[in-house]
Short mmCIF file of C-alpha atoms in Angstrom, two decimals:
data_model
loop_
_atom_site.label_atom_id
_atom_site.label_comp_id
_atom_site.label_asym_id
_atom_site.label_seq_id
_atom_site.Cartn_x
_atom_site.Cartn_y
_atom_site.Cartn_z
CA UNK X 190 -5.55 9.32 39.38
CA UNK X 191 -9.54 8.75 38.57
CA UNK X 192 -9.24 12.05 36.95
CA UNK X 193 -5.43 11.58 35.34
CA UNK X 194 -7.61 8.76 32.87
CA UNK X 195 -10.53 10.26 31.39
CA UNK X 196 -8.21 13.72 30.88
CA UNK X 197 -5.18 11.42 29.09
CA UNK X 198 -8.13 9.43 26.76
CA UNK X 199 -9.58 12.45 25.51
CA UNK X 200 -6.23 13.90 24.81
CA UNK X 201 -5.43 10.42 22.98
CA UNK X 202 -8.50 10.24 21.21
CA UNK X 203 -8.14 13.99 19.68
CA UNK X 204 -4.72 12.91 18.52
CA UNK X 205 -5.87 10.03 17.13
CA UNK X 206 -8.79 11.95 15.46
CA UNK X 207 -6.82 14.48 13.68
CA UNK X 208 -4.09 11.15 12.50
CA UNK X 209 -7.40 9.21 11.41
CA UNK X 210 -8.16 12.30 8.76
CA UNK X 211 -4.55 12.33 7.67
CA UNK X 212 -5.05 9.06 6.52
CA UNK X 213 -8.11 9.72 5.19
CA UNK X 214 -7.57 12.66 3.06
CA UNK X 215 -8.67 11.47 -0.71
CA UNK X 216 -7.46 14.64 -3.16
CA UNK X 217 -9.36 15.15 -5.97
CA UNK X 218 -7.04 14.24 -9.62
CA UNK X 219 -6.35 17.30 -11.80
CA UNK X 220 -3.99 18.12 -14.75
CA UNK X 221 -0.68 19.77 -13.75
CA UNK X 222 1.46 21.83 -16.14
CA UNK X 223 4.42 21.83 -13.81
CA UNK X 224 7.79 22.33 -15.21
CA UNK X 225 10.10 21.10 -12.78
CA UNK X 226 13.02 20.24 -13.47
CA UNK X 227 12.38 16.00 -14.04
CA UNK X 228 13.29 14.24 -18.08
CA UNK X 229 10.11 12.84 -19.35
CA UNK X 230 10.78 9.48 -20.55
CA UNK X 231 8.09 9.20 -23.47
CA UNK X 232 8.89 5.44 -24.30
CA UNK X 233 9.06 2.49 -21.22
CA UNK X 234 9.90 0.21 -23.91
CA UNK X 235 12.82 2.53 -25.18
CA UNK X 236 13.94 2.63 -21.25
CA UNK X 237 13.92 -1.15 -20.38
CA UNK X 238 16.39 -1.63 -23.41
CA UNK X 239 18.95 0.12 -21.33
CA UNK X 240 18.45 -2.32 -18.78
CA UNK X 241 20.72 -5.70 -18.50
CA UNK X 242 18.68 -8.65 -20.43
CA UNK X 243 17.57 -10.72 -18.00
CA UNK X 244 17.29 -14.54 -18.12
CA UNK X 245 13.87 -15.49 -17.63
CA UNK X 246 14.82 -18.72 -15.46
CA UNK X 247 17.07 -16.43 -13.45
CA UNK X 248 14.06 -14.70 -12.24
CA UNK X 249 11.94 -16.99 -11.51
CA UNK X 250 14.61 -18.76 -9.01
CA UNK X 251 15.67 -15.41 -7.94
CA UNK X 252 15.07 -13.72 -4.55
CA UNK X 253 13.45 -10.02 -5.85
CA UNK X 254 12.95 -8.99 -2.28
CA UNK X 255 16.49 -8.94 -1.07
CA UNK X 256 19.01 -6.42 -2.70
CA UNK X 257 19.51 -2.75 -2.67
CA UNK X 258 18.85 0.88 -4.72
CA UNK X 259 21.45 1.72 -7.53
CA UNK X 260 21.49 5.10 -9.39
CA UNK X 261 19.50 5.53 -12.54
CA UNK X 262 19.71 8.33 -13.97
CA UNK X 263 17.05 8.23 -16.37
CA UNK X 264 14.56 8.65 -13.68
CA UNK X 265 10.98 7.85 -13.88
CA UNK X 266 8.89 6.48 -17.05
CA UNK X 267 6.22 9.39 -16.67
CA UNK X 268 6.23 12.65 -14.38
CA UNK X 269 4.17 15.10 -12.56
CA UNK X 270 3.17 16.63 -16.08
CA UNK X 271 3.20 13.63 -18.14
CA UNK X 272 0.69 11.97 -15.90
CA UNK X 273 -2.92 14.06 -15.17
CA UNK X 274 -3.91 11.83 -12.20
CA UNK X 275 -1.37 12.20 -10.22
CA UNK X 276 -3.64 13.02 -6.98
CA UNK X 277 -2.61 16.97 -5.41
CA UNK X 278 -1.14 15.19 -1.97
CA UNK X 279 1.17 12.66 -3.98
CA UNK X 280 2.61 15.71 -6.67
CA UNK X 281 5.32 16.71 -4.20
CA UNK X 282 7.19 18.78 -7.05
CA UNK X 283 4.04 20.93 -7.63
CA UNK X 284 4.48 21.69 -3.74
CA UNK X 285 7.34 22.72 -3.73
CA UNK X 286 10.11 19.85 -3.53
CA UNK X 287 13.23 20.67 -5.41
CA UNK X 288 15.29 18.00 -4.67
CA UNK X 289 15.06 15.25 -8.14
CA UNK X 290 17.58 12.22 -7.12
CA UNK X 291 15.06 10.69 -4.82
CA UNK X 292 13.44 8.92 -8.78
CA UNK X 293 16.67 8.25 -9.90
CA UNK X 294 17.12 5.05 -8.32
CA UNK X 295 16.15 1.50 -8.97
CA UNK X 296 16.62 -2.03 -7.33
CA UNK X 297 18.84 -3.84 -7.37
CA UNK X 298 18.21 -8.20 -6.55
CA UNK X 299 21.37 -9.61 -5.21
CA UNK X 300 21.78 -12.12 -7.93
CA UNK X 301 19.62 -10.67 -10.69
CA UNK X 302 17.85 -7.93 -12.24
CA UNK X 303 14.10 -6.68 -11.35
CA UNK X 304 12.25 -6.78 -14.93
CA UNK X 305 11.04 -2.85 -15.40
CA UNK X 306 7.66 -2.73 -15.47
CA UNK X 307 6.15 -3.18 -19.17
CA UNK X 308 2.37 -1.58 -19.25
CA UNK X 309 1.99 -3.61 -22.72
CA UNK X 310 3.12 -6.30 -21.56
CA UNK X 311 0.70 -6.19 -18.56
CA UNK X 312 -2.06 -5.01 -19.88
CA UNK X 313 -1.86 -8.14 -22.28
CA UNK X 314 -1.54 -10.11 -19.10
CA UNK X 315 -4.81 -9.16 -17.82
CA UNK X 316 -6.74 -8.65 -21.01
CA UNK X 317 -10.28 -9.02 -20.07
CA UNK X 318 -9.66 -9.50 -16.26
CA UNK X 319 -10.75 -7.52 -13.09
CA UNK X 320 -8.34 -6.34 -10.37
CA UNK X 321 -8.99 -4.54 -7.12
CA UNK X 322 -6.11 -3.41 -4.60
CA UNK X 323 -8.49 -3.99 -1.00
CA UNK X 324 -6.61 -1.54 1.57
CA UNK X 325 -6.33 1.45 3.18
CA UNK X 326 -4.96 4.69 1.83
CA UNK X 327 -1.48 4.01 0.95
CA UNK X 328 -2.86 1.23 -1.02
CA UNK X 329 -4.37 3.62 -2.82
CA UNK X 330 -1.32 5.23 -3.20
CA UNK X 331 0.08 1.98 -4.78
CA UNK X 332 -3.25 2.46 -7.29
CA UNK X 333 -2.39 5.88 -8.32
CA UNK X 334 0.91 5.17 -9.23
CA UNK X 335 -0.22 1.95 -11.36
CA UNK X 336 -2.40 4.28 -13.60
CA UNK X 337 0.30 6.29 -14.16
CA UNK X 338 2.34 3.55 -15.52
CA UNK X 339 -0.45 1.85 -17.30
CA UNK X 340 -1.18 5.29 -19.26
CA UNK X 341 1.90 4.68 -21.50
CA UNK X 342 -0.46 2.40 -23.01
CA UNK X 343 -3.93 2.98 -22.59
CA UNK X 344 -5.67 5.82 -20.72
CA UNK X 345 -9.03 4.48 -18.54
CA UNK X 346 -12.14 5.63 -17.65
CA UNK X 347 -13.02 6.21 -14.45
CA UNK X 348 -16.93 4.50 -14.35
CA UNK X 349 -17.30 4.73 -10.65
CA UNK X 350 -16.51 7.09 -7.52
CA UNK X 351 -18.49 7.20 -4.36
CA UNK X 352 -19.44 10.40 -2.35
CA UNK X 353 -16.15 9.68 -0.26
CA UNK X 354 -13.17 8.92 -2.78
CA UNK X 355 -12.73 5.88 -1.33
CA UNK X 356 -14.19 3.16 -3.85
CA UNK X 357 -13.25 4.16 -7.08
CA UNK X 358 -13.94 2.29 -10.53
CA UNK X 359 -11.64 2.25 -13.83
CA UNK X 360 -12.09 0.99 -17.03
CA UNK X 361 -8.98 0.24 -20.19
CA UNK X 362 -11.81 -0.66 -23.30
CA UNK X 363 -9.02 -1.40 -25.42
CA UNK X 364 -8.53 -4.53 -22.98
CA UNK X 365 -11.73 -4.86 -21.41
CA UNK X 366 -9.75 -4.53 -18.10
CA UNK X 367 -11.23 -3.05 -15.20
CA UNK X 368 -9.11 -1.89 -12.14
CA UNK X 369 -11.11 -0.85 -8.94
CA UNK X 370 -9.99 0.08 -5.41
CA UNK X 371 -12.04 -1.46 -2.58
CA UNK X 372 -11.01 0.86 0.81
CA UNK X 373 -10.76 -1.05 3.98
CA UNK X 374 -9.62 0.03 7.60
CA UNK X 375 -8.88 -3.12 9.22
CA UNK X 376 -9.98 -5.99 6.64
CA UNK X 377 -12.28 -6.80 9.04
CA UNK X 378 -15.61 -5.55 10.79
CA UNK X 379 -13.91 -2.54 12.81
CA UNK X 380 -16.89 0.18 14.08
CA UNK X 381 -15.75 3.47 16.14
CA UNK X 382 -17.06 3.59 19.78
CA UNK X 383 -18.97 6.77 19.57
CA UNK X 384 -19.46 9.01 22.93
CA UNK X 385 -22.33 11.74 22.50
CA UNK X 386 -22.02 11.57 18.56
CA UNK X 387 -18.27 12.32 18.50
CA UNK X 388 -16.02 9.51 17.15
CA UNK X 389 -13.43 8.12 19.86
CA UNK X 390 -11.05 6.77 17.43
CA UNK X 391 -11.59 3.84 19.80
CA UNK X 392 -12.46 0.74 17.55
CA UNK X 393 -14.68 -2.27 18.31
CA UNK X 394 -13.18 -5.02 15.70
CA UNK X 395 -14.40 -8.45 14.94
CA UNK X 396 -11.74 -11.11 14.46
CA UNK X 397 -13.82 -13.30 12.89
CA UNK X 398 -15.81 -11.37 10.39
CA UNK X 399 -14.70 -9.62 7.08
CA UNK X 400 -15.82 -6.02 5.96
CA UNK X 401 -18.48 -7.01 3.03
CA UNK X 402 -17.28 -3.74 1.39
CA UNK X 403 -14.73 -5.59 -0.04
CA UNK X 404 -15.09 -9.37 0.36
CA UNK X 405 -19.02 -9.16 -1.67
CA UNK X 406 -16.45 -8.25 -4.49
CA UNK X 407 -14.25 -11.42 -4.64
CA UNK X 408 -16.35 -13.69 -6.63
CA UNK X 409 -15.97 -11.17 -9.81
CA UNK X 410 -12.48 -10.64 -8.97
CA UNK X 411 -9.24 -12.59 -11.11
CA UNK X 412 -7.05 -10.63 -9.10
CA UNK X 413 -7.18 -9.41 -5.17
CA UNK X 414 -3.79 -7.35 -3.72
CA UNK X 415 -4.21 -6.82 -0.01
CA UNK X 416 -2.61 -4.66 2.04
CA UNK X 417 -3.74 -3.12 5.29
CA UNK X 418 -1.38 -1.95 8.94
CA UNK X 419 -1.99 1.77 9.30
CA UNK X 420 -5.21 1.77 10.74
CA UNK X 421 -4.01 -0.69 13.55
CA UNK X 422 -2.20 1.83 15.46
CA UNK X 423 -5.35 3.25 18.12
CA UNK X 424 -7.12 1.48 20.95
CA UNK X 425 -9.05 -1.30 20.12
CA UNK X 426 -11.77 -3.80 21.51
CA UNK X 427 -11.04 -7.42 20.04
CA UNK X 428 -14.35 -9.70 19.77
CA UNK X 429 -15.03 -13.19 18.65
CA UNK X 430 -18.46 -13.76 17.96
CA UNK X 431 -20.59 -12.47 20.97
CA UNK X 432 -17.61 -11.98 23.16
CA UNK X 433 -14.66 -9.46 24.26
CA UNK X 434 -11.71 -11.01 23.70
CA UNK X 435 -9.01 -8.69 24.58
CA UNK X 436 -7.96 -5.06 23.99
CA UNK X 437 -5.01 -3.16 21.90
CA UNK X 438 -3.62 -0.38 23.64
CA UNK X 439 -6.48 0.15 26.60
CA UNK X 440 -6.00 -0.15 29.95
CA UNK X 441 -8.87 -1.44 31.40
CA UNK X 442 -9.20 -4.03 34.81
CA UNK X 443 -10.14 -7.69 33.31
CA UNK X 444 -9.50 -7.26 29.98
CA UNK X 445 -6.88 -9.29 27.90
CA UNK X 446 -4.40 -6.90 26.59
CA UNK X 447 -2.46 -7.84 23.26
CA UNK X 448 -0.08 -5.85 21.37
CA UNK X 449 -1.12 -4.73 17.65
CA UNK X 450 0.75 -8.00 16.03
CA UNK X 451 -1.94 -9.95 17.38
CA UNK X 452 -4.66 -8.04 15.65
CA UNK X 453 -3.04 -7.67 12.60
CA UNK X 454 -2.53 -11.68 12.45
CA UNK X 455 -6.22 -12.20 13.18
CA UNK X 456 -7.45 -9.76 10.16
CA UNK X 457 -5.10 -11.46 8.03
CA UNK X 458 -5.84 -14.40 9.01
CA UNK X 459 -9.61 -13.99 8.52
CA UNK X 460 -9.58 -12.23 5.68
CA UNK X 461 -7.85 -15.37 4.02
CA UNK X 462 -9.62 -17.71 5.31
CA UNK X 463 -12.18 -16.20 3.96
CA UNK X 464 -10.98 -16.24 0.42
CA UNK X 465 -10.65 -19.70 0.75
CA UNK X 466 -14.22 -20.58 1.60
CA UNK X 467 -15.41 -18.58 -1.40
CA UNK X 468 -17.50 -21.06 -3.46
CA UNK X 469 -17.73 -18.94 -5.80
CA UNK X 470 -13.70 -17.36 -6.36
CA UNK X 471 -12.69 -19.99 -8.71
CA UNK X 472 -9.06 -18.69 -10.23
CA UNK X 473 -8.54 -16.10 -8.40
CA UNK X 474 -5.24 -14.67 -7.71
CA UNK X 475 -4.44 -13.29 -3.99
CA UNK X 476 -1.22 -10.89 -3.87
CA UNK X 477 -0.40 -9.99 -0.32
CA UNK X 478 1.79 -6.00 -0.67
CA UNK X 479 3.36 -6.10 2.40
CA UNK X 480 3.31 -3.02 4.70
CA UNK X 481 5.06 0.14 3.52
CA UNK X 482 6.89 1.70 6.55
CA UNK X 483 6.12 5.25 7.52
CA UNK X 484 9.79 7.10 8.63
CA UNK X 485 9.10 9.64 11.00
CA UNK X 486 12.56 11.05 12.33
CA UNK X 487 12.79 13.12 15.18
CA UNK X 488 8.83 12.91 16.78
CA UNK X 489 6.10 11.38 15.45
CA UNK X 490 3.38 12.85 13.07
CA UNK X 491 1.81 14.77 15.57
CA UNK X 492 4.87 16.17 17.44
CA UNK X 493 7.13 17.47 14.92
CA UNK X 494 8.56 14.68 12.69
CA UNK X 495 9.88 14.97 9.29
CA UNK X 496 11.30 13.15 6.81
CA UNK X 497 13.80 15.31 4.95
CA UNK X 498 16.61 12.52 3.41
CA UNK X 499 17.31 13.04 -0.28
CA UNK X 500 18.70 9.70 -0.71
CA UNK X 501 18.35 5.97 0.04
CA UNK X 502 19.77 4.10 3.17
CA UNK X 503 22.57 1.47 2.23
CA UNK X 504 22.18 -1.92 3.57
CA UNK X 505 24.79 -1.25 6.08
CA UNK X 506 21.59 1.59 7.38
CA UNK X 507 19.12 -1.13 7.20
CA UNK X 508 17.60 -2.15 10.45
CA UNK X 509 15.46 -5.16 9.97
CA UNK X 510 14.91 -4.64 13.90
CA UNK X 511 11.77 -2.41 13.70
CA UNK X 512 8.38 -3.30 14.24
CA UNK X 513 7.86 -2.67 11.06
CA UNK X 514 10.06 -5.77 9.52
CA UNK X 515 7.24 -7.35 12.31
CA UNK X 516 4.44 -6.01 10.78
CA UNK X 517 6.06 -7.66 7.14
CA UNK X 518 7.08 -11.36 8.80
CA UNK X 519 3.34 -11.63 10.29
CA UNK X 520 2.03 -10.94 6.98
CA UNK X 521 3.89 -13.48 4.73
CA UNK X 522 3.37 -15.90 7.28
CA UNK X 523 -0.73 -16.00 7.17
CA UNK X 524 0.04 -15.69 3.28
CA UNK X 525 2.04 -18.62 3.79
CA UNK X 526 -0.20 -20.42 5.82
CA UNK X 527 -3.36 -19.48 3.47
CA UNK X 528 -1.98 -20.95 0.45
CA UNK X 529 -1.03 -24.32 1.97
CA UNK X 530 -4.95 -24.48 2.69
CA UNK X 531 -5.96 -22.99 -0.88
CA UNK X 532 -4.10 -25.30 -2.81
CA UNK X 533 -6.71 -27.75 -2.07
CA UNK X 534 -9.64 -24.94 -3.30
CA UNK X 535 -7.60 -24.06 -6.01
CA UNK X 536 -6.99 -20.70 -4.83
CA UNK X 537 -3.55 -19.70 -5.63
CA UNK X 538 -1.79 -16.92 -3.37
CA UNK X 539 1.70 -14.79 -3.57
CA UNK X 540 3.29 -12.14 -1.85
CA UNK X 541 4.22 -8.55 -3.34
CA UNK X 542 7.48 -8.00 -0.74
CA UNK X 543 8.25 -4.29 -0.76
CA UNK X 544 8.88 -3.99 2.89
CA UNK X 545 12.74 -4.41 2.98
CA UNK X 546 13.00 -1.84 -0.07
CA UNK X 547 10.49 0.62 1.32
CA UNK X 548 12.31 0.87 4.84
CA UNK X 549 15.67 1.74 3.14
CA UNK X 550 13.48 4.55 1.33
CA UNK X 551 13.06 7.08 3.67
CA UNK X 552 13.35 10.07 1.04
CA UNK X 553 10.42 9.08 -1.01
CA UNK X 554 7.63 10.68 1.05
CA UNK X 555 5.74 13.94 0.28
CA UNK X 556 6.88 15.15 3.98
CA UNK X 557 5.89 19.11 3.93
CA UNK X 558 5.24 18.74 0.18
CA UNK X 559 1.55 17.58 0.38
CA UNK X 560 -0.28 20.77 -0.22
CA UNK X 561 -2.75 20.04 2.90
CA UNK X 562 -4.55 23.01 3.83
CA UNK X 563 -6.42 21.31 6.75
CA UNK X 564 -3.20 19.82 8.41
CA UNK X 565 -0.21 22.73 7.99
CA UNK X 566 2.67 22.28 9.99
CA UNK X 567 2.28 18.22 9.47
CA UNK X 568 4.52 16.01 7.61
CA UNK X 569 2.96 13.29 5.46
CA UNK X 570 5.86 10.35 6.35
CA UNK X 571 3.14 7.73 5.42
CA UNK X 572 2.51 8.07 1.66
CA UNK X 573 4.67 8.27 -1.07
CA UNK X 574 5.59 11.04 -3.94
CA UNK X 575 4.50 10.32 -7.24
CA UNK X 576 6.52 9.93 -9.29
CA UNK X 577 9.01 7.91 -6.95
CA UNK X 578 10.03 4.36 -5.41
CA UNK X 579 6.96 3.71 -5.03
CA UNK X 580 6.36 3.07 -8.65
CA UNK X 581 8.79 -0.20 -7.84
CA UNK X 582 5.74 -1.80 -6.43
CA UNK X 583 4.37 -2.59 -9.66
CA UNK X 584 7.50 -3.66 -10.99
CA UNK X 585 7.71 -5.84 -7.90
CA UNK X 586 3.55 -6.79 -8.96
CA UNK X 587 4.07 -8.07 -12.57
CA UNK X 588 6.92 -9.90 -11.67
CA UNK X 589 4.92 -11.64 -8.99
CA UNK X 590 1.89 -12.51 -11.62
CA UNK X 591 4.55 -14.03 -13.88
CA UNK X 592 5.84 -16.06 -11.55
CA UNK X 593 2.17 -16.88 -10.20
CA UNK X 594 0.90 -17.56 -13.77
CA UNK X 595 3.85 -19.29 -15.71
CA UNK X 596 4.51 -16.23 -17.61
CA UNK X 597 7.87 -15.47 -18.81
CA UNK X 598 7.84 -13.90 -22.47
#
C-alpha cells in the first residue's frame, strides 16, 4: 500500500497537469473569413423589433432565471466573420462544426420576455465607467463574447495585454469606457506545491486572503462581475492565517477533509467581504455570474468524453440534482449574504443567474471543434462556441444593471 500512494498521486497530479493547461490555453484573436453557412444579422436594433415589447415593470418583478430555450431562427446578432476577435478555440465553425441550430435559440422567462441585448443602449449605460469580469477562463469566455456584441456599436482598443493573455485591457473612446479582464484561479491566495521544480497541481489556498491581482483593482472599478469554480476541482491545502485548516481531495492522517463546496464558500465569502471593507470602492457595482456547467457525457475530459448534442435539453431533461446546481446555490447565497452587510457601506451587489440555462445547454461547447494542437483527441466541454448561448449572458448582464441601477428606458 506505501507504494499504491505515491504511484496513484503522481498519476493524479499529471492528469491534473495536462486539465490545468486546458484551462489555461489563451488563443491569440485573428480575423476569420469563414463562410459557413450562419445569416449575419447587420442591425441588433432591427432584430429586437421582432421581439414581443416588453413591459418594463414586468421585468423588473419578473424571475429571468427560470424558463426555457425557444427557437429563433434569426440566429445570432454577429458571427464568426462578422466579429475579428472571436479567439481560434471559441470559432467552432472555422474548426469544423457544421451543425448551425445550436444559435438559433433564445430564452424564454416563464412569465416574461428577456430584453435582447442593446450594445447602444449599454454602452450609454456605462458611458465613462470601468468594468472588469475577475475569473478564470470561461469568464473570459463571457468577455469575448461581450466584445463581440458591443462591436455593433463601437470597436475598442485593446491598451493592455500581459506576456500571458491573461490580463487584458480595452478601451471604447467614443464612451470613455474601459473593459478589462482581471484572471483569477481561486479568488483567493492559491500557490502550487512544487516538488523538485515541477508543479503538483496540488494547491496551498488561503481562506482568508484575496489574490491582489485583482482586488488592488476595485477602488477604480464601477463595475466588478465575479465568477470563479473550475479551478476548485484538484487537491488542496486550506489555511487560515498561520494554520492548516483542512484539505480538499487529500488523504492524509490528521488532516480535516472537506469537500470542494466548502472551499468555494470560503473564496466567495472572502472575496466579498473584502469588497465590503474597501474604503475606497464607493459605488461600485458587484455582479456575481454564476458557474457555467461543463457537460462531459460518457467519461470525463481526460478519458474520452464528448459533448456532441445539437440541441437544448427541455425542462422535463433538467436535473437541478447535480453538483453543479450546488456549485450555483452556494454562490447566490454569499451574494446574498454580502449585500445584507454592504447595504450599510453602500456597496450594492446582484447576481447574473445563468446556471439553470447553461445546464440545459449542453450543445453549445466547442467539443472537438477547438483547433488545439497541444491537446488532440480532447474535447473542450468547459467553454463555449462563439457565436452561441453563451452570448445570453450579457443579455442576462444588462438586464441585471437595469434592475441594479433603476434603469428601464
Amino acid at each position: 500500500m506505501g507504494k499504491i500512494v505515491p504511484f496513484l498521486f503522481t498519476s493524479f497530479a499529471l492528469i491534473t497537469v495536462l486539465f490545468s493547461f486546458f484551462l489555461l490555453f489563451s488563443p491569440i484573436p485573428f480575423k476569420v473569413t469563414s463562410k459557413q453557412g450562419l445569416t449575419s444579422v447587420q442591425n441588433l436594433h432591427e432584430l429586437q423589433g421582432n421581439f414581443p415589447k416588453t413591459d418594463h415593470f414586468e421585468v423588473e418583478n419578473c424571475d429571468l432565471f427560470t424558463g426555457h430555450w425557444i427557437p429563433e431562427l434569426k440566429g445570432s446578432v454577429y458571427t464568426n466573420s462578422s466579429c475579428t476577435t472571436i479567439p481560434d478555440s471559441k470559432n467552432c465553425f472555422k474548426h469544423g462544426r457544421q451543425d448551425v441550430d445550436f444559435v438559433n435559440w433564445r430564452w424564454k422567462p416563464e412569465n416574461c420576455e428577456l430584453p435582447m441585448f442593446d450594445s447602444m443602449a449599454f454602452m450609454e449605460m456605462v458611458r465613462g465607467k470601468k468594468m472588469a469580469f475577475i475569473g478564470d477562463s470561461v469568464a473570459r469566455n463571457h468577455i469575448e463574447s461581450l466584445l463581440c456584441l458591443l462591436s455593433q456599436e463601437e470597436i475598442p482598443l485593446e491598451i493592455y495585454k500581459d506576456t500571458e493573455d491573461r490580463f487584458k485591457k480595452w478601451y471604447f473612446p467614443n464612451h470613455d469606457f474601459t473593459l478589462m479582464i482581471l484572471w483569477t484561479k481561486f479568488l483567493i491566495v492559491g500557490e502550487e506545491r512544487m516538488v523538485n521544480g515541477t508543479g503538483t497541481s496540488a494547491f496551498d489556498l488561503q481562506l482568508d486572503k484575496v489574490e491582489n491581482s485583482w482586488a488592488d483593482f476595485l477602488p477604480e472599478l464601477d463595475y466588478a462581475i465575479i465568477s470563479d469554480g473550475h479551478w476548485f476541482f484538484r487537491v488542496m491545502y486550506l489555511h487560515q492565517g498561520n494554520s492548516l485548516t483542512g484539505c480538499v481531495y487529500c488523504n492524509e492522517p490528521n488532516i480535516t477533509k472537506h469537500d470542494i463546496s466548502f472551499a468555494v464558500r470560503m473564496a466567495f465569502r472572502t472575496a466579498f467581504d473584502h469588497i465590503n471593507a474597501c474604503k475606497n470602492c464607493n459605488g461600485l457595482v458587484t455582479l456575481v455570474r454564476t458557474f457555467a456547467p461543463a457537460h462531459f457525457e460518457n467519461g470525463f475530459w481526460n478519458t474520452g468524453g464528448y459533448c456532441n448534442r445539437t440541441s437544448p435539453l427541455s425542462k422535463e431533461e433538467l436535473d437541478l440534482g447535480v453538483f453543479e446546481w450546488e456549485m450555483r446555490n452556494i454562490q447566490v447565497e454569499e451574494m446574498e449574504r454580502a449585500r445584507e452587510i454592504g447595504k450599510k457601506q453602500g456597496k450594492k451587489f446582484g447576481v447574473v443567474d445563468v446556471t439553470r440555462a447553461m445546464l440545459m445547454r449542453p450543445d453549445g461547447h466547442p467539443g472537438s471543434h477547438w483547433g488545439n494542437k497541444w491537446m488532440k483527441g480532447y474535447n473542450d466541454c468547459v467553454h463555449w462556441c462563439m457565436p452561441g448561448p453563451v452570448d445570453h449572458w450579457s443579455h442576462f448582464l444588462m438586464a441585471v444593471m437595469r434592475k441594479e441601477l433603476g434603469i428601464f428606458s
